[in-house]
CSV table of C-alpha atoms in Angstrom, one decimal:
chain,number,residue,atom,x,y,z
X,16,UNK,CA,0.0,0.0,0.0
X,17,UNK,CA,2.7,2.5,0.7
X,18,UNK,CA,4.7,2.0,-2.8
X,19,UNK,CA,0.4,2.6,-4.4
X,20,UNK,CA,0.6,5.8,-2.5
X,21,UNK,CA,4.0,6.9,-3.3
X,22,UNK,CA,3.2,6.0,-7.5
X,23,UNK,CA,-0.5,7.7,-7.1
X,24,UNK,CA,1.4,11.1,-5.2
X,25,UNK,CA,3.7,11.2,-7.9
X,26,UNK,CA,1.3,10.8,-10.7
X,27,UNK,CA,-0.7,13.4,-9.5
X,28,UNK,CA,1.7,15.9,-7.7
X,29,UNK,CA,3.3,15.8,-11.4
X,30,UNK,CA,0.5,16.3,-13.8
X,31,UNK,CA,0.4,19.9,-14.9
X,32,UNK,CA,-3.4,20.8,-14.3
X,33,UNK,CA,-3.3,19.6,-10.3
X,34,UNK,CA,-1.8,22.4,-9.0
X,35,UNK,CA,-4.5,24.4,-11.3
X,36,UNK,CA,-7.7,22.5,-10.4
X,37,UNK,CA,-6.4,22.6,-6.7
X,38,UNK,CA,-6.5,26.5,-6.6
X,39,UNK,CA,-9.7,26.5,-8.9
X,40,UNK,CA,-11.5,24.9,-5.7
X,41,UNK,CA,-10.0,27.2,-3.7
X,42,UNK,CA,-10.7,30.8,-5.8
X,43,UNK,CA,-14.5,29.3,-7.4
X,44,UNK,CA,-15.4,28.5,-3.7
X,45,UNK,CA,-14.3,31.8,-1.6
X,46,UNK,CA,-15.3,34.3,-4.6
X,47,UNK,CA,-19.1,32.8,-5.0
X,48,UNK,CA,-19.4,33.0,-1.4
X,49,UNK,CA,-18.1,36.4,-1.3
X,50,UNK,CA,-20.3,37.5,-3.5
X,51,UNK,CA,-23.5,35.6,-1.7
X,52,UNK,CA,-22.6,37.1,1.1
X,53,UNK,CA,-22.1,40.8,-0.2
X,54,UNK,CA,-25.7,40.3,-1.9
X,55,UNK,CA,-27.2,38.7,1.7
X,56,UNK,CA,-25.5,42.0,3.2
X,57,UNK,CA,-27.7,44.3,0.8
X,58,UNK,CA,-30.9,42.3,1.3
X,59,UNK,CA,-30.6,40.5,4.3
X,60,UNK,CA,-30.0,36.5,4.8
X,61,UNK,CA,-31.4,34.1,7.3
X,62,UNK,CA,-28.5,31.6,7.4
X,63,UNK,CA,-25.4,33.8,7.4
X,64,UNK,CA,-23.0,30.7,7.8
X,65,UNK,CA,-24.5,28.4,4.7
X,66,UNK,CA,-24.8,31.6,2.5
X,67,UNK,CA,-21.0,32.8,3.3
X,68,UNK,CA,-20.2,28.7,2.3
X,69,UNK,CA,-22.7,29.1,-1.3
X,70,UNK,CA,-19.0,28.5,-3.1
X,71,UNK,CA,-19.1,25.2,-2.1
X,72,UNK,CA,-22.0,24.2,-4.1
X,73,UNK,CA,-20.0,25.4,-7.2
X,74,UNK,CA,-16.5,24.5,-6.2
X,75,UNK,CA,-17.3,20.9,-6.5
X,76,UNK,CA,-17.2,20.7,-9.9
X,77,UNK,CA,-13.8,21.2,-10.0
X,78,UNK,CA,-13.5,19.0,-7.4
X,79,UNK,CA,-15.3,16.3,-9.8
X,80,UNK,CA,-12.9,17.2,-12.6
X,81,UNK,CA,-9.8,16.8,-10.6
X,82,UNK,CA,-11.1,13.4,-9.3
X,83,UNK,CA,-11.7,11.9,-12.5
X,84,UNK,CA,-8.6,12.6,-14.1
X,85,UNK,CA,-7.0,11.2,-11.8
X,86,UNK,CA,-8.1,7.7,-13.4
X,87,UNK,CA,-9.6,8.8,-16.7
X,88,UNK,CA,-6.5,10.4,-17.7
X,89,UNK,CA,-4.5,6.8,-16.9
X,90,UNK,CA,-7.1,5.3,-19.3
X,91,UNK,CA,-7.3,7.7,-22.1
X,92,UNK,CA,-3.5,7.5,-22.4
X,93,UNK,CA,-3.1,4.1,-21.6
X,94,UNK,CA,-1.1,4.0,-18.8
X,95,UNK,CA,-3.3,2.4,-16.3
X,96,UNK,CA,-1.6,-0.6,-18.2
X,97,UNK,CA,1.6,0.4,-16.6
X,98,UNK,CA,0.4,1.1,-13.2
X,99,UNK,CA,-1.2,-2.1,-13.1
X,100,UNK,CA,1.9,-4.1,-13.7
X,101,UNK,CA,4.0,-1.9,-10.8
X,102,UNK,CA,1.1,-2.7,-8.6
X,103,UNK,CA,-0.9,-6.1,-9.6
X,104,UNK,CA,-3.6,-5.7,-6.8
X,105,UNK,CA,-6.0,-3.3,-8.2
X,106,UNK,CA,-8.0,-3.0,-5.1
X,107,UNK,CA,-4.7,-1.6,-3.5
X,108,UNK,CA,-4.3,1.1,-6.5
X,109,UNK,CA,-8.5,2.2,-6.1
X,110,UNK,CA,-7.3,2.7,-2.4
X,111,UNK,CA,-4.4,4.5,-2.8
X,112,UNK,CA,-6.1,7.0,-5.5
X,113,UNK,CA,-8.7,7.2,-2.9
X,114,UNK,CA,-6.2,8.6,0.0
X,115,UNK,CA,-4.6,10.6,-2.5
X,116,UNK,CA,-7.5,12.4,-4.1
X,117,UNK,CA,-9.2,12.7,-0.8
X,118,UNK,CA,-6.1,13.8,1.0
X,119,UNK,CA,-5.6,17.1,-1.5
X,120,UNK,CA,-9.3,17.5,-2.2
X,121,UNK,CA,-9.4,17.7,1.9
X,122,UNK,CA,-6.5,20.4,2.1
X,123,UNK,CA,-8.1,22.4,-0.9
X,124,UNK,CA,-11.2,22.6,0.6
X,125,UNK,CA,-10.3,23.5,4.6
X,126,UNK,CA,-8.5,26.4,2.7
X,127,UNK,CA,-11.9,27.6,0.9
X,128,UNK,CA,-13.8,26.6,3.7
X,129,UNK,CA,-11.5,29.0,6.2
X,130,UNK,CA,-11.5,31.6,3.7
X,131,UNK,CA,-14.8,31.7,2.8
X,132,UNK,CA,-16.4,31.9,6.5
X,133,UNK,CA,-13.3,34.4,7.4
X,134,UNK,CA,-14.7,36.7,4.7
X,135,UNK,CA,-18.2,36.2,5.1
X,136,UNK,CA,-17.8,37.3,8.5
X,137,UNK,CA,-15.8,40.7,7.5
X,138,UNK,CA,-18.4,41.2,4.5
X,139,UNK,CA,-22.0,40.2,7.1
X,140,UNK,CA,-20.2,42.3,10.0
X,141,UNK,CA,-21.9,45.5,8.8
X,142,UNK,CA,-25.3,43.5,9.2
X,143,UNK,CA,-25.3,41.8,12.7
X,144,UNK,CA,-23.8,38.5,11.8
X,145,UNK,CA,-21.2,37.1,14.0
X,146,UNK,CA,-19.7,34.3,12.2
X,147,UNK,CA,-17.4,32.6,14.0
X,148,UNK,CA,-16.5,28.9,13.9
X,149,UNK,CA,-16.7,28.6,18.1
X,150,UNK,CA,-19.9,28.9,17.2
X,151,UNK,CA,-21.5,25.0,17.4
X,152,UNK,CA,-24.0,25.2,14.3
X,153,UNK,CA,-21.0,27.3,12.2
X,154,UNK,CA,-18.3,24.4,13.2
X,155,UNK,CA,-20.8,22.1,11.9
X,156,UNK,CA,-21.4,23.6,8.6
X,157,UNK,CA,-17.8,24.4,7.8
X,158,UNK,CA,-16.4,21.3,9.1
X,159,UNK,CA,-19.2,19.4,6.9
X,160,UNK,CA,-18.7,21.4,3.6
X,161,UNK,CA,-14.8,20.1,3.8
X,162,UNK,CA,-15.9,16.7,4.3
X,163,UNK,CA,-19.1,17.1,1.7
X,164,UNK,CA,-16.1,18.3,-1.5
X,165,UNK,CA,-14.3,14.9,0.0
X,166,UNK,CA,-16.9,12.9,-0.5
X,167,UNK,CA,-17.6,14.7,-4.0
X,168,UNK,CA,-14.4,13.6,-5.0
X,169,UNK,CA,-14.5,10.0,-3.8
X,170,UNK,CA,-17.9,9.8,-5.6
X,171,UNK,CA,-16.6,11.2,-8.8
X,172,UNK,CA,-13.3,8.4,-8.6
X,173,UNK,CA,-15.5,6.0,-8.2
X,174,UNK,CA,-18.0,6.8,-11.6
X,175,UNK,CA,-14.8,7.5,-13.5
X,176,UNK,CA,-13.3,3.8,-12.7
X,177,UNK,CA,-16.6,2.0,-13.5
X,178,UNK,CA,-17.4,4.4,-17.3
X,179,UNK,CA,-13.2,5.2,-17.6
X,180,UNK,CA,-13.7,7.6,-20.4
X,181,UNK,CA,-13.0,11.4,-18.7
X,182,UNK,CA,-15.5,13.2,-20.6
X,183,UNK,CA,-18.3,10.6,-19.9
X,184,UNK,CA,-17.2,10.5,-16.1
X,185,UNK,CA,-17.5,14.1,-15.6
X,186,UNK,CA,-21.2,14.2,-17.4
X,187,UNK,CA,-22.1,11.9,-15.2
X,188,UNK,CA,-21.0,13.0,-11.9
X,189,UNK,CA,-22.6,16.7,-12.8
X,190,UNK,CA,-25.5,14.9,-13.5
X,191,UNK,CA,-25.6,13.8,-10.2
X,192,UNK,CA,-24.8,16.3,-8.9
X,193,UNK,CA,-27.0,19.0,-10.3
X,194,UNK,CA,-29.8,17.3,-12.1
X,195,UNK,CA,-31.5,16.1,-9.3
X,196,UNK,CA,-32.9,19.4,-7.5
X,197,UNK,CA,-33.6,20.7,-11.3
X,198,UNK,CA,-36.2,17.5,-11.1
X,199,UNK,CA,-37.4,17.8,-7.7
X,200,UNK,CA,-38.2,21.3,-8.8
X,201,UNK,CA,-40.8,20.7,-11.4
X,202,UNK,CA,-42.3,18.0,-9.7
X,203,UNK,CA,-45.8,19.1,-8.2
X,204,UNK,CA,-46.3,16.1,-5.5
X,205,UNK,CA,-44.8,17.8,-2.0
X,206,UNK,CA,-44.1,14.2,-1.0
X,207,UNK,CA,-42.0,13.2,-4.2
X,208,UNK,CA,-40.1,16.3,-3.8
X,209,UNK,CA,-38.9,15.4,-0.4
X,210,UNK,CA,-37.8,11.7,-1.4
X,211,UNK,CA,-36.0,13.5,-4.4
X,212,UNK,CA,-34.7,16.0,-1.6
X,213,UNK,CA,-33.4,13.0,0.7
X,214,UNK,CA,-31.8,10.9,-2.1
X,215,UNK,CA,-30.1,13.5,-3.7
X,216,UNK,CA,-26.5,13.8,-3.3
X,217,UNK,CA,-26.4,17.6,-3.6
X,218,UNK,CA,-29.4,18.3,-1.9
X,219,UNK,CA,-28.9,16.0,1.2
X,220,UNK,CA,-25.2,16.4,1.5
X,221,UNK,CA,-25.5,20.4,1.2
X,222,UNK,CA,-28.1,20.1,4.1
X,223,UNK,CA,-24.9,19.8,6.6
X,224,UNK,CA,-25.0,23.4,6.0
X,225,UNK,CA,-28.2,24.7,7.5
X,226,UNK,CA,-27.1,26.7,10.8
X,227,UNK,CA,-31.4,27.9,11.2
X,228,UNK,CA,-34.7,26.5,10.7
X,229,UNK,CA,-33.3,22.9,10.9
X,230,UNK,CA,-37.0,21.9,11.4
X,231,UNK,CA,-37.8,22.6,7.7
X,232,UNK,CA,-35.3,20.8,6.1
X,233,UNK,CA,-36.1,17.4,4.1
X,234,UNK,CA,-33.4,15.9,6.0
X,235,UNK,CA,-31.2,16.3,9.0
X,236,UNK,CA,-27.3,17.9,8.2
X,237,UNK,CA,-25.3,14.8,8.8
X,238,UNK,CA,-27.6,12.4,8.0
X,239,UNK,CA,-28.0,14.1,5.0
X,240,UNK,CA,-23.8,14.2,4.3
X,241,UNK,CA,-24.5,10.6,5.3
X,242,UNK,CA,-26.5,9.9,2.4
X,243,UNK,CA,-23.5,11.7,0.2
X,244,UNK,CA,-21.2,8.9,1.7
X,245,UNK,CA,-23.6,6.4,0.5
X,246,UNK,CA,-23.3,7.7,-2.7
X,247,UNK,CA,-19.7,7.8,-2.8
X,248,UNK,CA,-19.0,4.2,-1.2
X,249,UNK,CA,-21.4,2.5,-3.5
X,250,UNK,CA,-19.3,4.4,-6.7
X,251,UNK,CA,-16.1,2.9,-5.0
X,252,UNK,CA,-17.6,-0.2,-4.6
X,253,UNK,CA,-19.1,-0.3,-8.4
X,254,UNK,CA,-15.8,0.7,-9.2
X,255,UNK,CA,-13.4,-1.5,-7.3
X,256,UNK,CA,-15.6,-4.5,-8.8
X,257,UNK,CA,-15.1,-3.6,-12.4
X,258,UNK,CA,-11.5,-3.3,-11.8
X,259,UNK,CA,-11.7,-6.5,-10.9
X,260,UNK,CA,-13.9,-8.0,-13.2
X,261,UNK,CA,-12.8,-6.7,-16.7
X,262,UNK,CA,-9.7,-5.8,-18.4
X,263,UNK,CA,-7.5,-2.3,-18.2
């Protein structure tokens, strides 16, 4: 397992967009949430903390792209092939692109999670909004919007080893992503919009947000995230069987 880690580090530390997609998640995520929060300042907001974190919402995209390079990129070029021979056990090589992705993806986002709150705090000061991450229900939301752009990327690793192609992948994941709450919002039955709201991945996993009105949300914040994490280990579990089940 450590010689997997050391290859997938390398691999990744040394590809040219990284770095690039890395700071994307960082810069998409703090200036969206800057502006939410310069917006909430002018007309007033009632969840200070999740509108100062909107960023994240965006930021995962990037996330999603970064995670399915990661192993499209091997297949488009063929060099999964070689990575397979240094490392036979393919389970092993899942894992270790798991800890890697999840590992940077987890550094990039407490950085735009810090920033983001820091500023929404200087831009909502004006407006009687004390953010401040002693604060329980702000701890929550910014400790679970790290862990929610984690689980993003785990989810999108795991759709990009079962389809391989990096295009496809990416379609995919945004389609999880984002499609559902466009669907639960043209349907008309109250009670088929909260099942759409609970199995969402999005939807549910953003709910770790939500600082007020907890009472109104479809689901509760870390059960919600919890149902992200379903997501994400089923894609890792898809994936890790068609590793093993078909040919590089």
């Amino acid at each position: 397992m450590k010689e997997a880690l050391h290859v997938e580090w390398t691999k990744l530390r040394t590809l040219a967009g990284t770095a690039w997609l890395l700071a994307g998640v960082v810069l998409l995520t703090v200036a969206l949430g800057v502006t939410a929060s310069a917006a909430c300042a002018d007309t007033g907001c009632g969840d200070p903390a999740k509108t100062s974190l909107t960023g994240i919402a965006f930021g995962q995209a990037v996330v999603a792209v970064l995670a399915v390079l990661a192993v499209g990129g091997e297949y488009s070029t063929g060099m999964i092939r070689v990575t397979f021979a240094a490392v036979p056990r393919r389970s092993t090589v899942l894992a270790a692109k798991a800890v890697v992705v999840g590992a940077l993806v987890l550094v990039a986002g407490v950085a735009a999670v810090l920033v983001s709150v820091m500023a929404g705090r200087f831009v909502l000061a004006g407006d009687g909004a004390a953010l401040s991450l002693a604060d329980g229900p702000v701890f929550r939301a910014a400790v679970g919007s790290v862990l929610y752009l984690v689980l993003v990327g785990l989810l999108s690793l795991g759709v990009a080893t079962v389809v391989r192609d990096a295009a496809a992948a990416i379609g995919v994941v945004l389609g999880l992503l984002y499609l559902f709450p466009i669907v639960a919002a043209v349907v008309s039955d109250p009670d088929w919009f909260k099942r759409l709201q609970r199995i969402s991945p999005m939807t549910a996993g953003l709910a770790v947000q939500a600082t007020t009105n907890l009472d109104s949300l479809p689901i509760s914040p870390w059960a919600g995230l919890g149902v992200l994490g379903l997501w994400a280990a089923g894609a890792l579990l898809v994936g890790g069987l068609a590793l093993r089940l078909r040919d590089a």
